[in-house]
Amino acid sequence: MEELAQSAPAELDELIREVLAYNRQADPQAIRRAYEYSARMHAEQKRESGEPYVTHPLNVALISTRLKLDLPSIETALLHDVVEDTHASLQEVESLFGAEVARLVDGVTKVSKITFSSREEKQAENFRKMIIAMAQDIRVVMIKLADRLHNMRTLGALPRERQREIARETLEIYAPISHRLGIYWLKSELEDNAFRYLNPQAYSMLKTMVAKRKAEREEYIRAVIDILSKRLAESGVTAEVTGRPKHFYSIHTKMREEGLSFDQIYDLVAFRIIVGTVRECYEALGVVHANWKPVPGRFKDYIALPKPNMYQSLHTTVIGPHGQRMEVQIRSREMHRVAEEGIAAHWTYKEGGSAERDTERFAWLRRLVEWQQNLKDPAEFLSTVRDDLFPEEVFVFTPKGDVLDFPKGASVIDFAYRIHSAVGNHLSGARVNGRMVPLRYRLQSGDTVEVITNDRQTPGKDWANFAATARAKSRIRQWSRQQQADRSRDLGVSLLDRELEPLKLGVAQLRNEKRLDAVLREFSQRDADSLLAAVGYGIITPAQLLAKVLTAEELKLYRAERQHAPSGERPPSAREPRKAISSAVVVSGVGDVLVRFARCCNPLPGEAITGFITRGRGVTVHLAGCTHALMSDPQRRVPVVWKDGELAPRAIRLEVLCVDQPGLLAAMSKVIASAGVNITTAEVKTTGVDGRALSVFELSVTNARQLNNLMSSIAAIDGVMRVSRLGQQNGQQY
């Protein structure tokens, strides 16, 4: 603790100076109190490097000053690990530092518990929590980014596998979030550090190559700066010109994506021109293009069309001295402040030292919150979020001149759903720049889009294939599911009315008398409509439902009517499923559901299975990895498990390739009989050319273990070359 007391004050004084530089109202004593409490709580703890643990929160607080975070955030940075890693409680933090700091500490603690390397469902759920925390208070994620940056700077002390795990989630999640918040220096440092640990060989090689050219590059930068400064001054533009090497990760990405070697990359240096006004930005652009030939297609005007995170700048690539390509960014001082500080550039500090935060500026954050509410499939959710965090954007105009941003590849369908869900659902056509275009038309920057609607138009089956945004895709699926549910409900009503007709009853009467509501929980349904839809899908048979909702006298009459009805007149969906099949599987926690087993994979008890609702035929059970199952609509998927103790025989087919020799068929038959397995049919063919025989057996087995043991026994027979199970996509063989 003495060592800590001697070394900490200098860094603490530096922290206070940095905070007061941008927030004069901040209370230095509040910062000191937070540091002292953190030092006391972490006194006995060391980092993996052997340093006192308190050096970590102190460095996180210092990084937070570069993000221009307010006083409660600086206190939180100093305290962010005390609740998770020490005996300190959230209540104690609140009593000492106030409710705002305690809320931020709690938010950072929850985000810190997120593990992105976990399985998909857990990963999606954890990321949802992060998005909610970010929407509630953006400072939580800003502090977490500072925490992650210091961890990346000190990652060398951790085991190799842990280094890779942290680097991977940094590259996939934290760097893109930094980009979206507009904090480009933070994004670049996170990427370079992650690259260093994920691909150390490529990083080291690139670092060596860049170092070899250092003197040449520095001379090139000086020459270009001199030329630019002179030409700008001659044009009457006062400007600050700087040059810097590109970051390692951006160079590596360009090499990989364009298939280039290091020697083939010429634009390793980026130049920046900072001027006073917007007018001077365009004047400076004219000077650059007058001196060096611009590269076609490489000019972007983010001043007229700012990025969603408020980033503004002119970007151009020109053929500079010695025929080398060089990138030039031109911006005003205010634009430069926004580019460096990101969201922090929009915060102002008023009396009392608190920052006014404007998360409403960030439309992408609102979209993330909306998606986490609407997208239920984990894979779709994660893919959508990652795609949106780092998109290539296009900017289009509404007929009124409003600018909307979309990811590259977005179509007219995405535009319509961005306006309103009802507009998307009834989209019938579109004009782009005054010309009619198909709905699959991909939007281009600068397009003016006008949509045409028709009340009779509804989403087509292929619309989701042409949509690129999560909003459009989710709305299309939502509409499709609703239409499917409505059709299934109507079918369910029709089937039940047909069954109830002899009783002079109908579904309408059952609904009015609340009979359907009384059995919702029993059938795991949320309302009467979903219960009726389940009957239409075939999940619940009319007989099963009526057995629960009819009175004893009505049920007696109903069963008598069914017993005397000719079999041909009995509704197919009303027939009871065979017990040998239905009782072997539990569907969504409920037994006795109409079940059939898929012939494409013939699942056996003990194997991993999944179920799909099949219209009019209940639930079809597939092997979990069956190709047909994976291609099916995930909305029709239902959880299914084998019921314990059920060993009803199932038919499977085995193919045995063996040497054509006397007695081998008898030996195989003996092994099958010894395993207690019945042979239903057997077919033997000889090739007559290579001395081989192919036998196909249809067997009745009770579970996967019995089948696997049998296949092993047959494979062990002298002369047997291969034993394969037919009708299974994963190619099980011995």
XYZ file of C-alpha atoms in Angstrom:
734
model
C 0.000 0.000 0.000
C 2.984 2.327 0.680
C 4.307 1.659 -2.830
C 0.867 2.542 -4.199
C 0.722 5.772 -2.185
C 4.084 6.878 -3.550
C 3.372 6.178 -7.241
C -0.307 7.074 -7.532
C -0.426 10.822 -6.753
C 1.459 11.886 -9.922
C -0.952 9.957 -12.158
C -3.884 11.143 -10.068
C -2.766 14.768 -10.458
C -2.465 14.195 -14.198
C -6.010 12.804 -14.256
C -7.387 15.843 -12.434
C -5.547 18.232 -14.783
C -6.951 16.442 -17.845
C -10.533 16.587 -16.520
C -10.304 20.282 -15.597
C -8.919 21.078 -19.057
C -12.306 20.373 -20.650
C -14.641 20.573 -17.622
C -13.720 23.461 -15.320
C -16.691 22.834 -13.032
C -15.503 19.322 -12.095
C -14.756 18.766 -8.406
C -11.162 17.502 -7.919
C -12.011 16.213 -4.451
C -14.697 13.926 -5.884
C -12.054 12.368 -8.151
C -9.627 11.951 -5.227
C -12.307 10.294 -3.069
C -13.164 7.820 -5.856
C -9.485 6.972 -6.385
C -8.806 6.488 -2.656
C -11.835 4.226 -2.262
C -10.803 2.172 -5.315
C -7.208 1.908 -4.024
C -8.449 0.726 -0.639
C -10.833 -1.877 -2.106
C -8.214 -3.259 -4.534
C -5.299 -2.975 -2.058
C -4.596 -6.717 -1.884
C -5.095 -7.385 -5.610
C -2.500 -7.595 -8.380
C -2.869 -7.662 -12.155
C -1.483 -10.580 -14.180
C 1.556 -8.388 -14.914
C 2.274 -8.079 -11.170
C 1.290 -4.393 -10.987
C -1.077 -3.160 -8.254
C -4.625 -3.604 -9.547
C -5.531 0.052 -8.941
C -3.292 1.052 -11.873
C -5.973 -0.383 -14.178
C -8.952 1.780 -13.073
C -6.631 4.797 -12.938
C -5.585 4.246 -16.560
C -9.210 3.651 -17.600
C -10.064 7.027 -16.048
C -7.180 8.680 -17.954
C -8.426 7.192 -21.249
C -11.914 8.427 -20.340
C -10.611 12.004 -20.224
C -9.663 11.713 -23.882
C -13.285 10.729 -24.498
C -14.313 13.948 -22.655
C -16.473 12.027 -20.192
C -18.201 13.939 -17.380
C -17.366 13.820 -13.673
C -19.715 10.929 -12.744
C -18.166 8.919 -15.596
C -14.615 9.609 -14.360
C -15.637 8.487 -10.884
C -17.217 5.385 -12.412
C -14.046 4.616 -14.373
C -12.121 4.621 -11.083
C -14.760 2.458 -9.394
C -15.875 0.224 -12.273
C -14.436 -3.033 -10.854
C -15.066 -2.594 -7.109
C -18.497 -4.259 -7.064
C -17.469 -7.165 -9.293
C -13.964 -7.833 -7.910
C -14.031 -6.747 -4.245
C -16.351 -7.000 -1.253
C -17.797 -3.527 -1.994
C -21.562 -3.434 -2.543
C -23.585 -1.298 -4.937
C -25.462 0.136 -1.957
C -22.180 1.287 -0.417
C -21.096 2.900 -3.676
C -24.434 4.736 -3.858
C -24.185 5.994 -0.275
C -20.645 7.309 -0.845
C -20.817 8.612 -4.424
C -24.494 9.069 -5.255
C -27.193 7.299 -7.279
C -25.890 8.360 -10.714
C -22.417 6.904 -10.160
C -23.909 3.724 -8.662
C -26.159 3.290 -11.703
C -23.200 3.696 -14.065
C -21.049 1.266 -12.038
C -23.893 -1.261 -12.154
C -24.238 -0.808 -15.927
C -20.510 -1.294 -16.576
C -20.470 -4.337 -14.263
C -23.280 -5.967 -16.258
C -21.639 -5.220 -19.599
C -18.337 -6.617 -18.251
C -19.991 -9.976 -17.623
C -20.792 -10.400 -21.317
C -18.858 -13.258 -22.932
C -19.039 -13.101 -26.719
C -17.354 -16.462 -27.211
C -20.289 -18.341 -25.706
C -22.802 -20.322 -27.712
C -25.023 -18.387 -30.102
C -28.192 -18.114 -28.005
C -26.329 -16.864 -24.930
C -24.217 -14.538 -27.042
C -27.292 -12.969 -28.611
C -28.996 -12.538 -25.243
C -25.907 -10.924 -23.715
C -25.514 -8.588 -26.659
C -29.155 -7.578 -26.287
C -28.359 -6.537 -22.709
C -25.404 -4.495 -23.920
C -27.572 -2.673 -26.456
C -30.192 -1.890 -23.817
C -27.480 -0.561 -21.464
C -26.070 1.533 -24.316
C -29.493 2.992 -25.122
C -30.257 3.809 -21.491
C -26.957 5.644 -20.956
C -24.290 5.805 -23.650
C -21.655 6.577 -20.991
C -21.781 2.939 -19.841
C -20.354 1.718 -23.125
C -17.920 4.652 -23.382
C -16.394 3.596 -20.038
C -16.386 -0.025 -21.169
C -14.499 0.972 -24.324
C -11.880 2.751 -22.207
C -11.662 -0.354 -20.025
C -11.226 -2.566 -23.087
C -8.528 -0.305 -24.562
C -6.393 -0.496 -21.420
C -6.892 -4.272 -21.278
C -5.737 -4.537 -24.908
C -2.672 -2.402 -24.133
C -1.718 -4.822 -21.322
C -2.832 -8.100 -22.910
C 0.670 -9.551 -23.065
C 0.534 -10.886 -19.490
C -2.366 -13.269 -20.236
C -2.184 -16.870 -21.581
C -2.149 -17.216 -25.381
C -5.665 -18.629 -25.718
C -7.126 -15.917 -23.503
C -5.319 -13.285 -25.569
C -6.923 -14.601 -28.762
C -10.378 -14.776 -27.171
C -10.260 -11.157 -25.957
C -8.728 -9.923 -29.229
C -11.442 -11.646 -31.281
C -14.350 -10.074 -29.387
C -12.542 -6.713 -29.509
C -12.327 -6.895 -33.299
C -15.899 -8.149 -33.745
C -17.735 -5.954 -31.253
C -15.795 -3.154 -29.549
C -13.895 -1.753 -32.552
C -17.096 -1.485 -34.660
C -18.905 0.223 -31.767
C -16.037 2.737 -31.511
C -16.416 3.337 -35.249
C -20.146 3.883 -34.897
C -19.607 6.304 -32.018
C -17.215 8.200 -34.289
C -14.121 7.665 -32.105
C -11.703 6.716 -34.867
C -8.443 6.891 -32.890
C -9.923 4.400 -30.412
C -11.171 2.128 -33.201
C -7.741 2.095 -34.858
C -5.860 1.313 -31.654
C -8.289 -1.476 -30.741
C -7.955 -2.988 -34.234
C -4.153 -2.835 -34.283
C -3.879 -4.436 -30.835
C -6.389 -7.153 -31.755
C -4.521 -7.822 -35.020
C -1.262 -8.132 -33.055
C -2.627 -11.040 -30.986
C -4.864 -12.717 -33.559
C -2.224 -12.860 -36.288
C 1.141 -12.171 -34.641
C 3.131 -13.418 -37.643
C 1.420 -11.089 -40.128
C 1.576 -8.225 -37.625
C 5.313 -8.688 -37.047
C 6.028 -8.967 -40.777
C 4.006 -5.837 -41.560
C 5.645 -3.919 -38.727
C 9.100 -4.852 -40.070
C 8.193 -3.826 -43.631
C 6.758 -0.489 -42.497
C 9.850 0.165 -40.359
C 12.154 -0.470 -43.346
C 10.430 2.286 -45.279
C 10.280 4.707 -42.344
C 12.941 7.157 -43.580
C 11.573 7.075 -47.147
C 8.016 7.578 -45.883
C 8.921 10.479 -43.596
C 10.711 12.236 -46.455
C 7.655 11.685 -48.695
C 5.333 13.107 -46.014
C 7.519 16.224 -45.595
C 7.631 16.805 -49.354
C 3.853 16.521 -49.780
C 3.154 18.752 -46.769
C 5.493 21.421 -48.171
C 3.805 21.313 -51.590
C 0.271 21.387 -50.154
C 1.026 24.175 -47.665
C 2.596 26.320 -50.411
C -0.247 25.768 -52.919
C -2.939 26.446 -50.303
C -1.231 29.629 -49.152
C -0.991 30.805 -52.767
C -4.765 30.296 -53.063
C -5.422 32.306 -49.900
C -6.469 29.294 -47.794
C -5.083 29.161 -44.255
C -4.707 25.499 -43.401
C -2.940 23.004 -41.164
C -1.564 20.067 -43.171
C -0.525 16.785 -41.526
C 0.441 13.347 -42.777
C 0.425 10.011 -41.001
C 1.066 6.366 -41.872
C -2.020 4.184 -42.105
C -2.669 1.744 -39.277
C -1.359 -1.815 -39.530
C -4.791 -3.423 -39.487
C -6.132 -1.215 -42.299
C -3.059 -2.070 -44.440
C -3.494 -5.785 -43.673
C -7.215 -5.627 -44.535
C -6.500 -3.962 -47.885
C -3.820 -6.543 -48.729
C -6.190 -9.396 -47.894
C -9.321 -8.024 -49.620
C -7.582 -6.887 -52.814
C -5.051 -9.738 -52.974
C -2.095 -7.342 -52.941
C 1.412 -7.736 -51.584
C 2.909 -5.057 -49.362
C 4.999 -3.713 -52.262
C 1.823 -3.249 -54.324
C 0.195 -0.930 -51.766
C 1.081 2.665 -52.483
C -1.382 4.668 -50.389
C 0.257 3.827 -47.061
C 0.073 7.478 -46.034
C -3.016 9.610 -45.412
C -2.896 13.414 -45.423
C -5.269 15.712 -43.589
C -6.031 19.364 -44.343
C -7.769 21.302 -41.561
C -9.238 24.708 -42.426
C -11.509 27.261 -40.797
C -14.795 27.091 -42.722
C -16.900 24.833 -44.922
C -16.230 27.111 -47.908
C -12.493 26.684 -47.394
C -12.927 22.881 -47.381
C -14.120 22.984 -50.983
C -11.467 25.562 -51.932
C -8.794 23.246 -50.511
C -10.278 20.363 -52.510
C -9.921 22.437 -55.664
C -6.252 23.095 -54.854
C -5.581 19.358 -54.330
C -7.283 18.349 -57.592
C -5.563 21.158 -59.500
C -2.160 19.814 -58.488
C -2.721 16.056 -58.651
C -5.011 13.942 -60.783
C -7.921 12.489 -58.757
C -8.632 8.758 -58.899
C -12.129 8.206 -60.398
C -14.731 6.892 -57.950
C -12.618 7.677 -54.880
C -14.173 11.043 -53.927
C -16.695 11.122 -51.061
C -18.475 14.210 -49.747
C -19.359 13.548 -46.107
C -19.906 17.290 -45.549
C -23.037 17.481 -47.684
C -24.046 13.950 -46.606
C -22.726 13.351 -43.056
C -22.386 9.824 -41.699
C -25.034 8.744 -39.152
C -22.549 9.437 -36.324
C -22.265 13.083 -37.481
C -18.833 12.584 -39.088
C -18.119 15.189 -41.786
C -15.138 15.441 -44.126
C -14.151 15.444 -47.779
C -12.271 12.303 -48.842
C -10.357 12.077 -52.090
C -7.577 9.893 -53.489
C -5.106 11.405 -55.946
C -2.013 10.353 -57.893
C 0.654 12.204 -55.902
C 4.413 12.668 -56.327
C 6.313 9.728 -57.879
C 3.011 8.356 -59.223
C 1.924 7.101 -55.810
C -1.698 7.125 -54.710
C -2.392 9.131 -51.588
C -5.560 9.737 -49.623
C -6.428 13.291 -48.569
C -9.066 14.228 -45.986
C -10.264 17.823 -45.783
C -12.330 19.178 -42.897
C -12.972 22.242 -40.744
C -11.667 22.505 -37.181
C -15.131 21.780 -35.795
C -15.482 18.738 -38.067
C -12.047 17.581 -36.890
C -13.160 17.853 -33.270
C -16.199 15.705 -34.026
C -14.040 13.167 -35.895
C -11.585 12.909 -32.990
C -14.026 12.957 -30.094
C -17.037 11.258 -31.658
C -20.161 11.512 -29.541
C -18.213 13.497 -26.920
C -17.955 16.406 -29.375
C -21.737 16.912 -28.988
C -21.566 17.160 -25.193
C -21.433 20.519 -23.435
C -20.532 21.144 -19.810
C -22.733 23.571 -17.945
C -22.782 24.709 -14.343
C -22.370 21.686 -12.098
C -20.092 19.811 -14.455
C -22.575 17.354 -16.020
C -22.560 16.498 -19.693
C -25.647 16.925 -21.823
C -25.898 13.736 -23.841
C -27.753 13.512 -27.126
C -28.092 9.824 -27.993
C -31.071 10.747 -30.196
C -28.512 11.867 -32.798
C -27.619 8.233 -33.338
C -30.352 6.649 -35.418
C -28.400 3.378 -35.608
C -28.660 3.004 -31.832
C -32.445 3.298 -32.006
C -32.429 0.673 -34.755
C -30.395 -1.709 -32.594
C -32.878 -1.315 -29.748
C -35.755 -1.992 -32.138
C -34.062 -5.111 -33.535
C -33.310 -6.572 -30.125
C -37.055 -6.368 -29.457
C -38.205 -7.837 -32.775
C -35.567 -10.339 -33.920
C -35.980 -13.557 -31.948
C -33.692 -15.848 -33.941
C -30.204 -15.549 -32.333
C -28.252 -16.164 -35.533
C -30.293 -13.592 -37.466
C -30.008 -11.050 -34.642
C -26.222 -11.330 -34.305
C -25.671 -11.269 -38.061
C -27.876 -8.189 -38.400
C -26.157 -6.312 -35.579
C -22.663 -7.053 -36.867
C -23.628 -6.074 -40.414
C -25.124 -2.801 -39.201
C -22.208 -1.878 -36.948
C -19.819 -1.738 -39.877
C -21.767 -1.157 -43.114
C -20.881 0.486 -46.371
C -23.587 3.111 -46.595
C -25.538 4.733 -49.405
C -27.498 7.968 -49.037
C -30.772 8.526 -50.889
C -33.380 11.279 -50.977
C -37.120 11.250 -50.352
C -39.292 13.302 -52.753
C -39.262 16.083 -50.101
C -35.456 16.174 -50.100
C -34.858 14.393 -46.789
C -31.716 12.227 -46.705
C -31.920 8.600 -45.529
C -28.952 6.267 -45.073
C -29.013 2.550 -45.943
C -26.448 -0.254 -45.969
C -24.923 -0.998 -49.349
C -27.155 -3.442 -51.241
C -30.434 -2.062 -49.873
C -33.398 -2.112 -52.248
C -36.575 -0.141 -52.874
C -38.245 -2.562 -50.435
C -35.920 -1.392 -47.645
C -36.759 2.223 -48.488
C -40.509 1.557 -48.261
C -40.272 -0.172 -44.886
C -38.052 2.654 -43.596
C -40.912 5.072 -44.317
C -43.516 2.922 -42.505
C -44.437 -0.740 -42.101
C -47.811 -0.150 -43.799
C -46.064 1.466 -46.769
C -43.774 -1.558 -47.078
C -46.595 -4.105 -46.773
C -48.558 -2.423 -49.596
C -45.629 -1.460 -51.846
C -46.572 -1.994 -55.501
C -43.951 0.006 -57.399
C -41.314 2.720 -57.204
C -39.801 5.547 -59.208
C -36.101 6.266 -58.845
C -34.994 9.599 -60.300
C -38.367 9.772 -62.071
C -38.033 6.354 -63.724
C -40.021 3.211 -62.829
C -37.788 0.477 -61.414
C -38.391 -3.112 -60.209
C -38.729 -3.664 -56.457
C -35.395 -5.501 -56.417
C -33.577 -2.333 -57.607
C -30.476 -1.666 -55.436
C -30.294 1.908 -54.156
C -27.372 4.112 -55.215
C -26.094 7.191 -53.404
C -27.855 10.288 -54.728
C -31.036 8.473 -55.842
C -34.382 10.192 -55.263
C -36.936 7.501 -54.454
C -40.733 7.700 -54.638
C -42.802 4.673 -53.630
C -46.225 3.683 -54.974
C -48.659 1.729 -52.786
C -51.803 -0.279 -53.410
C -54.074 -1.577 -50.640
C -54.473 -4.883 -52.487
C -50.700 -5.431 -52.715
C -49.037 -7.653 -50.084
C -45.418 -8.820 -49.587
C -44.258 -11.464 -52.070
C -42.488 -14.674 -51.085
C -39.180 -13.441 -52.522
C -39.233 -9.975 -50.926
C -37.007 -11.040 -48.028
C -34.342 -12.066 -50.585
C -34.203 -8.512 -51.945
C -34.241 -6.751 -48.557
C -30.945 -5.832 -46.870
C -32.089 -4.125 -43.651
C -33.239 -5.900 -40.519
C -36.332 -3.702 -40.299
C -37.579 -4.749 -43.734
C -36.740 -8.441 -43.251
C -38.396 -8.639 -39.845
C -41.545 -6.839 -41.069
C -41.825 -9.151 -44.087
C -41.442 -12.237 -41.892
C -43.863 -10.769 -39.381
C -46.483 -10.275 -42.086
C -45.870 -13.788 -43.483
C -46.190 -15.385 -40.048
C -49.388 -13.455 -39.373
C -50.923 -14.560 -42.689
C -49.885 -18.138 -42.006
C -51.358 -17.962 -38.509
C -54.621 -16.502 -39.861
C -54.950 -19.301 -42.439
C -54.215 -21.930 -39.807
C -56.747 -20.383 -37.423
C -59.436 -20.401 -40.123
C -58.624 -24.042 -40.928
C -58.804 -24.894 -37.229
C -62.218 -23.238 -36.955
C -63.420 -25.143 -40.015
C -62.229 -28.513 -38.659
C -63.779 -27.925 -35.232
C -67.101 -26.675 -36.651
C -67.273 -29.838 -38.749
C -66.710 -31.998 -35.652
C -69.209 -30.007 -33.571
C -71.993 -29.925 -36.175
C -73.775 -33.088 -34.869
C -73.858 -31.492 -31.389
C -75.492 -28.300 -32.723
C -72.416 -26.415 -31.447
C -69.742 -24.256 -33.098
C -66.460 -22.529 -32.348
C -68.209 -19.166 -31.973
C -70.299 -20.551 -29.105
C -67.243 -22.107 -27.422
C -65.474 -18.739 -27.601
C -68.469 -16.843 -26.243
C -68.707 -19.247 -23.317
C -64.932 -18.832 -22.625
C -64.444 -22.599 -22.897
C -61.322 -22.192 -25.057
C -59.777 -19.725 -22.604
C -60.104 -22.277 -19.818
C -57.707 -24.740 -21.497
C -55.056 -22.343 -22.870
C -52.474 -23.182 -20.211
C -53.071 -26.898 -20.602
C -52.159 -26.686 -24.306
C -49.386 -24.083 -23.789
C -51.136 -21.432 -25.923
C -51.313 -17.690 -25.245
C -54.854 -17.002 -26.530
C -57.847 -18.563 -28.285
C -56.591 -17.608 -31.764
C -53.272 -19.375 -31.250
C -55.132 -22.406 -29.881
C -57.287 -22.580 -33.016
C -54.196 -22.050 -35.212
C -52.517 -25.006 -33.455
C -55.484 -27.140 -34.498
C -55.065 -25.894 -38.088
C -51.327 -26.644 -38.020
C -52.038 -30.164 -36.751
C -50.214 -29.715 -33.438
C -53.485 -30.350 -31.609
C -56.191 -32.605 -33.035
C -59.851 -31.585 -32.792
C -60.487 -34.722 -30.718
C -57.814 -33.724 -28.183
C -59.210 -30.217 -27.807
C -62.855 -31.231 -27.629
C -62.044 -33.818 -24.967
C -61.077 -30.894 -22.734
C -63.767 -28.299 -23.570
C -66.955 -30.363 -23.915
C -69.154 -31.247 -20.960
C -69.361 -34.916 -19.932
C -72.728 -35.280 -21.657
C -71.542 -33.496 -24.847
C -68.367 -35.580 -24.920
C -70.356 -38.814 -24.622
C -72.590 -37.792 -27.527
C -69.536 -36.632 -29.578
C -67.739 -39.957 -29.142
C -70.861 -41.895 -30.014
C -71.275 -39.865 -33.211
C -67.629 -40.448 -34.188
C -67.874 -44.171 -33.470
C -70.848 -44.583 -35.768
C -69.591 -42.283 -38.514
C -68.231 -44.109 -41.622
C -64.412 -43.996 -41.639
C -64.389 -42.264 -45.006
C -66.437 -39.363 -43.611
C -64.246 -38.879 -40.556
C -61.997 -35.795 -40.930
C -58.385 -36.900 -41.350
C -57.168 -34.496 -38.671
C -59.647 -35.950 -36.199
C -58.121 -39.417 -36.282
C -56.027 -40.241 -33.263
C -52.287 -40.711 -33.875
C -50.858 -44.167 -33.479
C -49.741 -44.602 -29.881
C -46.473 -46.276 -30.876
C -45.481 -43.074 -32.606
C -47.061 -40.238 -30.655
C -46.080 -41.488 -27.233
C -42.375 -41.826 -28.111
C -41.798 -38.070 -28.358
C -42.701 -35.058 -26.220
C -43.449 -31.891 -28.196
C -42.855 -28.554 -26.454
C -43.310 -30.210 -23.099
C -46.677 -31.782 -24.039
C -47.194 -35.453 -24.869
C -49.782 -37.105 -27.124
C -49.321 -34.738 -30.063
C -49.755 -35.971 -33.624
C -46.198 -36.940 -34.614
C -44.593 -38.533 -37.665
C -40.959 -39.403 -38.278
C -39.169 -38.096 -41.352
C -38.223 -40.805 -43.863
C -35.239 -38.779 -45.061
C -33.278 -39.456 -41.862
C -35.285 -42.014 -39.777
C -34.403 -40.725 -36.273
C -34.032 -43.245 -33.452
C -34.497 -42.834 -29.690
C -31.257 -41.518 -28.211
C -30.356 -39.361 -31.243
C -30.582 -35.558 -31.222
C -33.840 -34.528 -32.905
C -35.796 -31.459 -33.897
C -39.460 -31.042 -34.849
C -41.218 -29.071 -37.588
C -44.891 -28.266 -37.796
C -46.350 -29.802 -40.962
C -49.718 -28.488 -42.073
C -52.458 -31.035 -41.382
C -49.949 -33.700 -40.262
C -48.848 -32.467 -36.847
C -45.124 -32.450 -36.104
C -42.505 -34.134 -38.295
C -39.425 -35.270 -36.350
C -35.983 -35.069 -38.031
C -32.441 -35.710 -36.892
C -31.020 -32.429 -35.601
C -28.457 -32.261 -38.420
C -30.722 -33.416 -41.241
C -30.264 -31.329 -44.401
C -34.019 -31.150 -45.020
C -34.571 -29.941 -41.468
C -31.975 -27.192 -41.794
C -33.628 -25.954 -44.988
C -37.070 -25.748 -43.361
C -38.652 -22.532 -42.121
C -37.262 -21.874 -38.598
C -40.603 -20.326 -37.639
C -42.181 -23.795 -37.837
C -39.549 -25.380 -35.574
C -40.692 -26.773 -32.221
C -38.646 -28.376 -29.411
C -39.008 -32.173 -29.260
C -37.393 -34.748 -26.972
C -37.600 -38.504 -26.654
C -39.817 -39.699 -23.845
C -37.937 -41.760 -21.263
C -38.647 -45.483 -21.273
C -40.346 -45.598 -24.664
C -38.728 -48.346 -26.787
C -41.182 -48.851 -29.633
C -39.327 -50.514 -32.584
C -38.450 -48.273 -35.544
C -37.653 -49.406 -39.079
C -34.208 -48.526 -40.440
C -32.171 -49.717 -43.437
C -28.548 -50.887 -43.386
C -26.309 -51.314 -46.419
C -23.390 -53.756 -46.082
C -20.586 -53.922 -48.644
C -18.639 -57.172 -48.303
C -16.578 -59.805 -50.097
C -18.686 -62.237 -52.163
C -17.977 -65.485 -50.341
C -20.065 -68.445 -49.063
C -21.366 -68.221 -45.483
C -21.016 -64.450 -45.114
C -24.766 -63.749 -45.373
C -25.412 -66.416 -42.728
C -22.767 -64.858 -40.448
C -24.388 -61.414 -40.752
C -27.874 -62.852 -40.109
C -26.550 -64.610 -36.994
C -25.032 -61.395 -35.610
C -28.292 -59.495 -36.233
C -30.369 -62.202 -34.533
C -27.934 -62.320 -31.560
C -28.497 -58.580 -31.026
C -32.225 -59.209 -30.634
C -33.020 -57.331 -33.846
C -35.658 -58.551 -36.297
C -34.922 -58.586 -40.052
C -37.977 -57.343 -41.959
C -36.517 -57.695 -45.461
C -33.113 -58.532 -46.943
C -31.800 -57.953 -50.457
C -28.423 -59.219 -51.707
C -26.719 -58.293 -54.986
C -23.351 -59.407 -56.313
C -21.350 -57.182 -58.631
C -19.925 -60.150 -60.576
C -16.873 -58.095 -61.544
C -14.766 -57.220 -58.504
C -15.836 -60.083 -56.250
C -18.017 -57.915 -53.990
C -21.588 -58.183 -52.717
C -23.992 -55.482 -51.567
C -26.620 -56.421 -48.970
C -29.474 -54.132 -47.836
C -31.296 -55.083 -44.623
C -34.468 -53.490 -43.276
C -34.381 -53.936 -39.507
C -36.560 -53.074 -36.500
C -34.430 -51.449 -33.791
C -35.455 -49.714 -30.582
C -32.810 -47.015 -30.132
C -29.578 -45.515 -31.435
C -27.364 -47.438 -29.002
C -28.710 -50.779 -30.182
C -28.149 -49.753 -33.812
C -24.587 -48.526 -33.205
C -23.644 -51.748 -31.378
C -25.131 -53.816 -34.189
C -23.261 -51.863 -36.891
C -19.993 -52.344 -34.981
C -20.613 -56.099 -34.692
C -21.384 -56.482 -38.392
C -18.311 -54.410 -39.323
C -16.147 -56.773 -37.231
C -17.111 -59.818 -39.352
C -14.220 -61.009 -41.527
C -14.975 -60.035 -45.131
C -17.231 -57.028 -44.342
C -15.798 -53.843 -45.870
C -18.361 -51.176 -44.917
C -21.641 -50.851 -42.994
C -23.769 -47.762 -43.730
C -27.109 -46.517 -42.491
C -29.306 -45.444 -45.395
C -31.481 -42.343 -45.371
C -29.229 -40.376 -43.016
C -27.512 -37.192 -44.171
C -24.562 -37.328 -41.803
C -23.246 -40.470 -43.481
C -23.024 -42.707 -40.417
C -20.980 -45.766 -41.314
C -18.548 -48.346 -39.929
